[in-house]
Short mmCIF file of C-alpha atoms and ligand atoms in Angstrom, two decimals:
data_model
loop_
_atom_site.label_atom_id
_atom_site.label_comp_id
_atom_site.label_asym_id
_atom_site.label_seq_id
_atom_site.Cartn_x
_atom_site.Cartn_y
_atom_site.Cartn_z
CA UNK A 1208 -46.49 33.13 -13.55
CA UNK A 1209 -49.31 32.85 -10.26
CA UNK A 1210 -49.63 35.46 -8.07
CA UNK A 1211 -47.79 34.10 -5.16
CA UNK A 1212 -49.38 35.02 -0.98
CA UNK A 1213 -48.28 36.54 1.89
CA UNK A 1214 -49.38 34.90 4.54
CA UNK A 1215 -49.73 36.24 8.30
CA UNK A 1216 -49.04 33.10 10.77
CA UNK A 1217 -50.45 34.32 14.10
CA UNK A 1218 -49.52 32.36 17.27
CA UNK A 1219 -46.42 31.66 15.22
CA UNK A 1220 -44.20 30.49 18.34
CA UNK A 1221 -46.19 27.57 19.36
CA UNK A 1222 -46.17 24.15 17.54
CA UNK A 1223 -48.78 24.24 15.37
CA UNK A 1224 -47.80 27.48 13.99
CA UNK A 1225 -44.17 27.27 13.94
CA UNK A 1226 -44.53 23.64 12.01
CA UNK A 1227 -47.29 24.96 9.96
CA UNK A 1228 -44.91 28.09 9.10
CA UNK A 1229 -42.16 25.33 8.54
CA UNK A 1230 -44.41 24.06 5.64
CA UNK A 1231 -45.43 27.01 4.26
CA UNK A 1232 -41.85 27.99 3.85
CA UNK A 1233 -40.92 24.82 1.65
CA UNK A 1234 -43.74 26.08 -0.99
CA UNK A 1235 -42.00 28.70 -3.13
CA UNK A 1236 -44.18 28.74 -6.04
CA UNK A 1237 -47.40 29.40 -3.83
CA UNK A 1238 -45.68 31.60 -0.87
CA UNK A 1239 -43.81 35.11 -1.51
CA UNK A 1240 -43.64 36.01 2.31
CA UNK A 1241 -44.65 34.20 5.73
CA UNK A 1242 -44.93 37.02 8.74
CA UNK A 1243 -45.08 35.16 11.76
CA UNK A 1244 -46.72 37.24 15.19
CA UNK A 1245 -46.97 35.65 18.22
CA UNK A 1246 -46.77 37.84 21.76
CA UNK A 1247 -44.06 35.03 22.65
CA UNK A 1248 -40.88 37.15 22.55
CA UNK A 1249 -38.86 34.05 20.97
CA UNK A 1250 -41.05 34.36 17.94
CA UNK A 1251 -38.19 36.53 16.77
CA UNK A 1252 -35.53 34.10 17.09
CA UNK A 1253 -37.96 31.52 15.56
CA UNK A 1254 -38.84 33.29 12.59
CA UNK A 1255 -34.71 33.88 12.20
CA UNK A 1256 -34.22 30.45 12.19
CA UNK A 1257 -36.82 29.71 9.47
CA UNK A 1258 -35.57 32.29 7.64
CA UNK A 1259 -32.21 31.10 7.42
CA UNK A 1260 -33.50 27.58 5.35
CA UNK A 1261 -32.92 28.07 1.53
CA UNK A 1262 -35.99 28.45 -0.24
CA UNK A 1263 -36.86 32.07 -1.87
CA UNK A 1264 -39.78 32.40 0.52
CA UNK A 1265 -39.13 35.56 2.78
CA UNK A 1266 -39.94 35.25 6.62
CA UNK A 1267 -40.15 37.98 8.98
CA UNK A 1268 -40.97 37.50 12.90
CA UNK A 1269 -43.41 39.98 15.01
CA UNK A 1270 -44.04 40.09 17.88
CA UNK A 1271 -46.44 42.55 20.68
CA UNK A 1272 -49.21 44.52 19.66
CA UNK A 1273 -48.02 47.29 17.55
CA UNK A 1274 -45.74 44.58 15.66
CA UNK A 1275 -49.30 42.82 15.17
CA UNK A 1276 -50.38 45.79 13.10
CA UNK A 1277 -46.82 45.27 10.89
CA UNK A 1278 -47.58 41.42 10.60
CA UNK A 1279 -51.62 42.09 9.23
CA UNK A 1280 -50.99 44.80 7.53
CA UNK A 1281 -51.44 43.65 3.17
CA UNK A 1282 -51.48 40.27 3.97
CA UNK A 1283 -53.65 37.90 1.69
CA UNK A 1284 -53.98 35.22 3.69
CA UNK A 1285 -54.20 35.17 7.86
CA UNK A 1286 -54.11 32.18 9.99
CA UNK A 1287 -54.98 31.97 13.72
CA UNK A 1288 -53.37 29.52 15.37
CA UNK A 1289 -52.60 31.47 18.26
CA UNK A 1290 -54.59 31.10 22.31
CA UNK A 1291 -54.38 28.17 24.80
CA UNK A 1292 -54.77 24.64 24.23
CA UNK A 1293 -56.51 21.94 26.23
CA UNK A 1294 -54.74 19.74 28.97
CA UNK A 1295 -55.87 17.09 30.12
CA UNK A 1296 -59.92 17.00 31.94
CA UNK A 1297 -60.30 20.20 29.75
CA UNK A 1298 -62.74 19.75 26.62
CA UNK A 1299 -62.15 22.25 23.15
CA UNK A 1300 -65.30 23.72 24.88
CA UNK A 1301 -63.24 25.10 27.82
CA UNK A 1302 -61.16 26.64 26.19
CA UNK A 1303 -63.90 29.47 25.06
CA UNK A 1304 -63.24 32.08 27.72
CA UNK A 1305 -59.58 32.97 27.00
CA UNK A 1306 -59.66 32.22 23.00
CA UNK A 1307 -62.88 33.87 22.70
CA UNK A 1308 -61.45 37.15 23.92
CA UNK A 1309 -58.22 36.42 21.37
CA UNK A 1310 -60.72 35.91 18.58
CA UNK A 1311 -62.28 38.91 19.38
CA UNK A 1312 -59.50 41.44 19.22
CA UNK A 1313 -57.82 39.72 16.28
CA UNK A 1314 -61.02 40.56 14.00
CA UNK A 1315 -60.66 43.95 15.26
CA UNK A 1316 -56.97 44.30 13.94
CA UNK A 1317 -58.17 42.09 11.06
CA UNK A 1318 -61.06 44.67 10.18
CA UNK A 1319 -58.67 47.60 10.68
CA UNK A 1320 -55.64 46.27 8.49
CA UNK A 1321 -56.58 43.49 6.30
CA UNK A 1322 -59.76 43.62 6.04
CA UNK A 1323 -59.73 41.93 2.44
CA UNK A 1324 -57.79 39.05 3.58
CA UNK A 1325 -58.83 35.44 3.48
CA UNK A 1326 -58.47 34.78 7.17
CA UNK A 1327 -58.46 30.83 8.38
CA UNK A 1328 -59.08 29.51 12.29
CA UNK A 1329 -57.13 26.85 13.35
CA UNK A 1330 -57.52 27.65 17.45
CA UNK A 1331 -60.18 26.14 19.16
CA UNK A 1332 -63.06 25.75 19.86
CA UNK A 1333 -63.18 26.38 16.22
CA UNK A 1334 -67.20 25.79 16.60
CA UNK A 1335 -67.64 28.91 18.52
CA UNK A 1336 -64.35 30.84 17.20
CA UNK A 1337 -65.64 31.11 13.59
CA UNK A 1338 -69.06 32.94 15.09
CA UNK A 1339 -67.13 34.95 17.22
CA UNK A 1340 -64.63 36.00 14.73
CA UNK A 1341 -67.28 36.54 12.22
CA UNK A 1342 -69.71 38.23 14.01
CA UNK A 1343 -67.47 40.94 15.55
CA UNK A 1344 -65.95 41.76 11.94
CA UNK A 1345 -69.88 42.25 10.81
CA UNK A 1346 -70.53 44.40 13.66
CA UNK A 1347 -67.86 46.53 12.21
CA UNK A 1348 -69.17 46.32 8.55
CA UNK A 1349 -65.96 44.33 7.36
CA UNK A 1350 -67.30 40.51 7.38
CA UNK A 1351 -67.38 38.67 3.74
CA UNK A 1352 -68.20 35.24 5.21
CA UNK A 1353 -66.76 33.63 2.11
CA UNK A 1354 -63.26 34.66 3.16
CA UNK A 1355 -63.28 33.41 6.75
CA UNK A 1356 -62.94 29.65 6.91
CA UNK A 1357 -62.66 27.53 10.31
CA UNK A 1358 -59.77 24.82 9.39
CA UNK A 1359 -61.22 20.91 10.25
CA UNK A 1360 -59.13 19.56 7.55
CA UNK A 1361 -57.62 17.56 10.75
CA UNK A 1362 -60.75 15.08 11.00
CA UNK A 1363 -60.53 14.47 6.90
CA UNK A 1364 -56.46 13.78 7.15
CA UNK A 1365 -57.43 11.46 10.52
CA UNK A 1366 -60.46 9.70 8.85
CA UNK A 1367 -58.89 8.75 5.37
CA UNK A 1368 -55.56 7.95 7.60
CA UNK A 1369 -58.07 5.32 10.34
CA UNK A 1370 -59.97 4.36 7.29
CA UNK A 1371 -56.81 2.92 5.51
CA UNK A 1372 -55.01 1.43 7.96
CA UNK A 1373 -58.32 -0.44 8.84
CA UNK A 1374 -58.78 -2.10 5.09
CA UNK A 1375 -54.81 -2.21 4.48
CA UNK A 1376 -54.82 0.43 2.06
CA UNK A 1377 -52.48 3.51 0.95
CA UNK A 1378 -53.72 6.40 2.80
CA UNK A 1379 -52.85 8.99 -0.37
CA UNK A 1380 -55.66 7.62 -2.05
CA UNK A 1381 -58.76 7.64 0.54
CA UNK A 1382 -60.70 10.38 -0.10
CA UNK A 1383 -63.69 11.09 3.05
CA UNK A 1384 -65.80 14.31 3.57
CA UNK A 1385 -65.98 15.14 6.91
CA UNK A 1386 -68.94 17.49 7.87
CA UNK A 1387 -70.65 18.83 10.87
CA UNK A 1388 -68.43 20.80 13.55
CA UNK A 1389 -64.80 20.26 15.22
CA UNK A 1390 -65.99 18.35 18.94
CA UNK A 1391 -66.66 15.14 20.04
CA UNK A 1392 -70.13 14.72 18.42
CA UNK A 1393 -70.48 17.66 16.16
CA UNK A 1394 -67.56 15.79 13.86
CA UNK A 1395 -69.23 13.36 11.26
CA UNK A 1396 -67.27 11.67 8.25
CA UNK A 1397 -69.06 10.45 5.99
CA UNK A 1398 -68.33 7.04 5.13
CA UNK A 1399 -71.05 6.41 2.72
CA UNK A 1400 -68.90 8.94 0.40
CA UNK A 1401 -65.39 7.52 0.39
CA UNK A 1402 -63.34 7.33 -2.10
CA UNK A 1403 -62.33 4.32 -3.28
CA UNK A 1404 -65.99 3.01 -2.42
CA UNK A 1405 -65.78 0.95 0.54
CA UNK A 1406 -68.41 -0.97 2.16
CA UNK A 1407 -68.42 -0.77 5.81
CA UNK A 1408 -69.71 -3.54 8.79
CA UNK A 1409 -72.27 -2.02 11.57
CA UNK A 1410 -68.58 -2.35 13.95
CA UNK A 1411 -66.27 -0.84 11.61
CA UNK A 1412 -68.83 2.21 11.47
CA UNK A 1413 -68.83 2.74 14.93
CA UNK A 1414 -65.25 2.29 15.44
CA UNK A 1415 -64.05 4.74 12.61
CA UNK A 1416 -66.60 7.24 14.66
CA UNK A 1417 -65.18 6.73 17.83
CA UNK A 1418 -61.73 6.94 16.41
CA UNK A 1419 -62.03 10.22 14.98
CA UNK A 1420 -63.83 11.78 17.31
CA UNK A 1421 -61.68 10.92 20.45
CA UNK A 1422 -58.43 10.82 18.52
CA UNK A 1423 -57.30 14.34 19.94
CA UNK A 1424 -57.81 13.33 23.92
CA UNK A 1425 -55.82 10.43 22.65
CA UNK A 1426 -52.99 12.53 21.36
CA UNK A 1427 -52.98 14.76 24.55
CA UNK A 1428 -53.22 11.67 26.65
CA UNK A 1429 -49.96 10.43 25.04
CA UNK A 1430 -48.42 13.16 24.98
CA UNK A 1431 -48.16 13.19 29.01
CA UNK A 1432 -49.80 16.30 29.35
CA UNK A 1433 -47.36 17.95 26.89
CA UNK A 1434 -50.32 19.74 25.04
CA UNK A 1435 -52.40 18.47 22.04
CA UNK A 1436 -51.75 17.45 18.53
CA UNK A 1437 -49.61 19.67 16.70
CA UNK A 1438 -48.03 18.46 13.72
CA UNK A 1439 -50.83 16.50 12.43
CA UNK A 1440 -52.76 19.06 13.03
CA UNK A 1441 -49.96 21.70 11.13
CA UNK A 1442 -50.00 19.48 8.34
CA UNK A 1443 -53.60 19.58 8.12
CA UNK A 1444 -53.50 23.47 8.06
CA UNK A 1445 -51.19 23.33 5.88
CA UNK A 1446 -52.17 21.29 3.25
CA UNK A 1447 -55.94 23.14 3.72
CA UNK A 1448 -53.73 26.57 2.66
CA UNK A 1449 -52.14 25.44 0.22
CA UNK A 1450 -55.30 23.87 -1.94
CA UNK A 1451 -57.12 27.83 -1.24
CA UNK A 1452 -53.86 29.27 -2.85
CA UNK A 1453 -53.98 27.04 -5.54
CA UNK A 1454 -57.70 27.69 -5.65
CA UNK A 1455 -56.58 31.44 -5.48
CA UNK A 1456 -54.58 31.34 -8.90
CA UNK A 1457 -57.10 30.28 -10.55
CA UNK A 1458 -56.93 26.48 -10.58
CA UNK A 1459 -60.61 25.36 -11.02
CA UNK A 1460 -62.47 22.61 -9.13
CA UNK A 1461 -61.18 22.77 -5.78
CA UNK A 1462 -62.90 21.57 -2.89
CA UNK A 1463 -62.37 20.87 0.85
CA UNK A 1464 -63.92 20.65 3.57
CA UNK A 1465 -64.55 23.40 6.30
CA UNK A 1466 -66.16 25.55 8.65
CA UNK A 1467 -68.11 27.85 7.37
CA UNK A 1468 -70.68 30.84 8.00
CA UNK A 1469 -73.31 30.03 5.25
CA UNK A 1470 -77.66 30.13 5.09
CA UNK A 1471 -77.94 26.45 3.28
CA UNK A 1472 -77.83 24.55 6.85
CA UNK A 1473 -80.14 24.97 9.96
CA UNK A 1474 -77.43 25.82 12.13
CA UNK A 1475 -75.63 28.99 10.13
CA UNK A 1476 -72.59 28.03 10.89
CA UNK A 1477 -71.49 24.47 9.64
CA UNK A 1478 -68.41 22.46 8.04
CA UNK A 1479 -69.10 20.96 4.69
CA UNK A 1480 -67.84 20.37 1.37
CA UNK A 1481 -66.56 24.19 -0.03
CA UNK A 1482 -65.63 25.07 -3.80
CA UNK A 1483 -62.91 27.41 -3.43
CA UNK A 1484 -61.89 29.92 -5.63
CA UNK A 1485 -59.96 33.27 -6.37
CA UNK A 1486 -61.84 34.92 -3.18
CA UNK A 1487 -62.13 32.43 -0.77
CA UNK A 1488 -65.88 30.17 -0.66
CA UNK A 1489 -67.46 30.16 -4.27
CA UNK A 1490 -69.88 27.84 -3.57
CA UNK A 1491 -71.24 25.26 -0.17
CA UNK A 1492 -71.65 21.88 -1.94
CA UNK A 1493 -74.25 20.99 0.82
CA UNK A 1494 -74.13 17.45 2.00
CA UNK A 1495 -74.35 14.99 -0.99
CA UNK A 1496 -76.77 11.86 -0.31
CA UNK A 1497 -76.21 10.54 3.29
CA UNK A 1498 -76.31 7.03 5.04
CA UNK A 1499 -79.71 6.31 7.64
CA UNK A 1500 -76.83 6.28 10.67
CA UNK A 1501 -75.18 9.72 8.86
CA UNK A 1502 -78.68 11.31 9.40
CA UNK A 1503 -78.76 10.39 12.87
CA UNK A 1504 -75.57 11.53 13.61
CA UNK A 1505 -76.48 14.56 12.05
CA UNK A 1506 -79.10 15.18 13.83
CA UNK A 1507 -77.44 14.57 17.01
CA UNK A 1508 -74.93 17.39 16.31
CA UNK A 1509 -76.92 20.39 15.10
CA UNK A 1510 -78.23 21.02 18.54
CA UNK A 1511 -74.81 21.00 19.62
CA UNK A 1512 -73.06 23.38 16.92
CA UNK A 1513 -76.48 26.07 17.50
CA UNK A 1514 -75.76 25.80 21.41
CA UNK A 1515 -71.55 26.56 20.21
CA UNK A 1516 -72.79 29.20 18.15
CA UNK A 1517 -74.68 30.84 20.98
CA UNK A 1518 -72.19 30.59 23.31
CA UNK A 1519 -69.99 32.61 21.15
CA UNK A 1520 -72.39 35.14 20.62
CA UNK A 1521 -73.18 34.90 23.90
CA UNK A 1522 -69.62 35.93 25.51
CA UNK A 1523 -69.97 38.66 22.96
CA UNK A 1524 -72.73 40.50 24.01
CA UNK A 1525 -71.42 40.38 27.36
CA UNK A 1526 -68.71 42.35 26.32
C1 LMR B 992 -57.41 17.91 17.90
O1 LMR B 992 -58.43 17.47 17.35
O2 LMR B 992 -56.41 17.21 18.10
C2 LMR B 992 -57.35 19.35 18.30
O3 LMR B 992 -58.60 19.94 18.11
C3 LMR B 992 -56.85 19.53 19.69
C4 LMR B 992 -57.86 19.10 20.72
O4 LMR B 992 -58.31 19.98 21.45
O5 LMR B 992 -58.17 17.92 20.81
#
């Protein structure tokens, strides 16, 4: 039989992680335990309540800062979903100075109590949390960058979803890499890659771009102020986990896309195509053969993602 995870959900209590935790909890044969941590003092009650649906998957609730320690402590798997989200006339970008400082204590405890773990960012700006996270985990002589993943699987599950509805097809079987960062121009699918092939117009192109990247301020918009995407975006997650657990028993050939810390791209930091295995990142699979208007887009985010990466490192050295 697999060795089945425990997973720490951190920021448990909101609604990515308590729908993410939701998901997790309906996967027996990959999950033994979910401990869910969020300061939020009804984390408790939340975690009770999962608890009490029917599948052998054990969930405890933690919550403050020495129950962080109980939540961290042998887990395999840790995922941040945890700080603030944007509202509207905020960008991912503003939300640096309080998630940055989140980031920054939870490699701490990370480095301290699971220090082995395979630890996956879902809170934003996910283009300067990775750095952050990673960088204050190698100050303390506890980073392996090929077990700390920043989770974009959101843009792939948007793209293949946009990309199907626009050519009236089933969106289980669109396949599209999406590589780059996780903001408004660092995020670039590549059509040229998709799976079925598809042949796109000059329009369509720009459309499918300007879908994905402004389909978050859509969501929030919608959502009347009521924060930002959550279940897509716990579904996402989710289905990212559960492909590295599977890729953690042993199950050869997986890939997915994310955001990585890695020396094959100019920028160090980048999200691309990622052959996971029993440790986390086996292998970047680098970009693949790209489309003239991919290059330019390309080239039109790696400025960005270097300027993200500074300003991570940036609010670190300042503290
Ligand atoms: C998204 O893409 O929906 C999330 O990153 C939330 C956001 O800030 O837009």
């Amino acid at each position: 039989m697999c060795k089945k995870s425990n997973l720490g959900v951190l920021g448990a209590a909101g609604g990515i992680g308590s729908a993410l935790s939701l998901l997790l909890k309906l996967q027996p044969h990959l999950v033994s335990e979910i401990r869910m941590q969020d300061i939020d003092k009804s984390m408790l009650g939340i975690a009770m309540d999962l608890s009490h649906i029917n599948t052998p998957v054990t969930v405890q609730g933690y919550t403050g800062g020495t129950q962080l320690k109980d939540a961290l402590k042998g887990a395999d798997v840790v995922v941040i979903t945890g700080g603030i989200s944007k509202v509207p006339v905020m960008t991912r970008e503003n939300l640096l100075a309080p998630n940055a400082i989140i980031m920054r204590d939870l490699a701490i405890a990370c480095s301290e109590l699971c220090p082995n773990a395979i630890i996956d960012i879902v809170t934003n700006p996910v283009n300067s949390c990775l750095p952050i996270f990673c960088e204050t985990m190698g100050r303390l002589g506890t980073l392996n960058p090929t077990k700390v993943i920043g989770v974009t699987t959101l843009d792939v599950t948007r793209i293949q979803t946009f990309i199907a509805n626009m050519k009236g097809l089933d969106p289980r079987q669109v396949t599209c890499p999406v590589i780059g960062g996780h903001s408004l121009v660092t995020m670039i699918p590549l059509l040229s890659q998709c799976k079925p092939h598809i042949n796109f117009s000059e329009n369509e192109t720009e459309a499918l771009f300007n879908k994905i990247r402004t389909a978050g301020d859509e969501v929030m918009k919608a959502k009347r102020g009521n924060g930002t995407a959550q279940l897509s975006m716990a579904y996402s997650a989710a289905y990212f986990i559960f492909e590295q657990l599977k890729a953690m028993t042993g199950k050869p050939d997986v890939v997915q896309c994310g955001y990585s810390m890695n020396n094959i791209h100019k920028t160090e930091y980048f999200s691309s195509k990622l052959l996971l295995g029993k440790d986390g990142i086996i292998k970047d699979l680098g970009l693949g053969k790209l489309s003239n208007f991919e290059k330019e887009k390309l080239n039109e985010a790696i400025p960005l993602i270097l300027k993200d990466v500074e300003t991570g490192r940036k609010f670190l050295k300042e503290r």
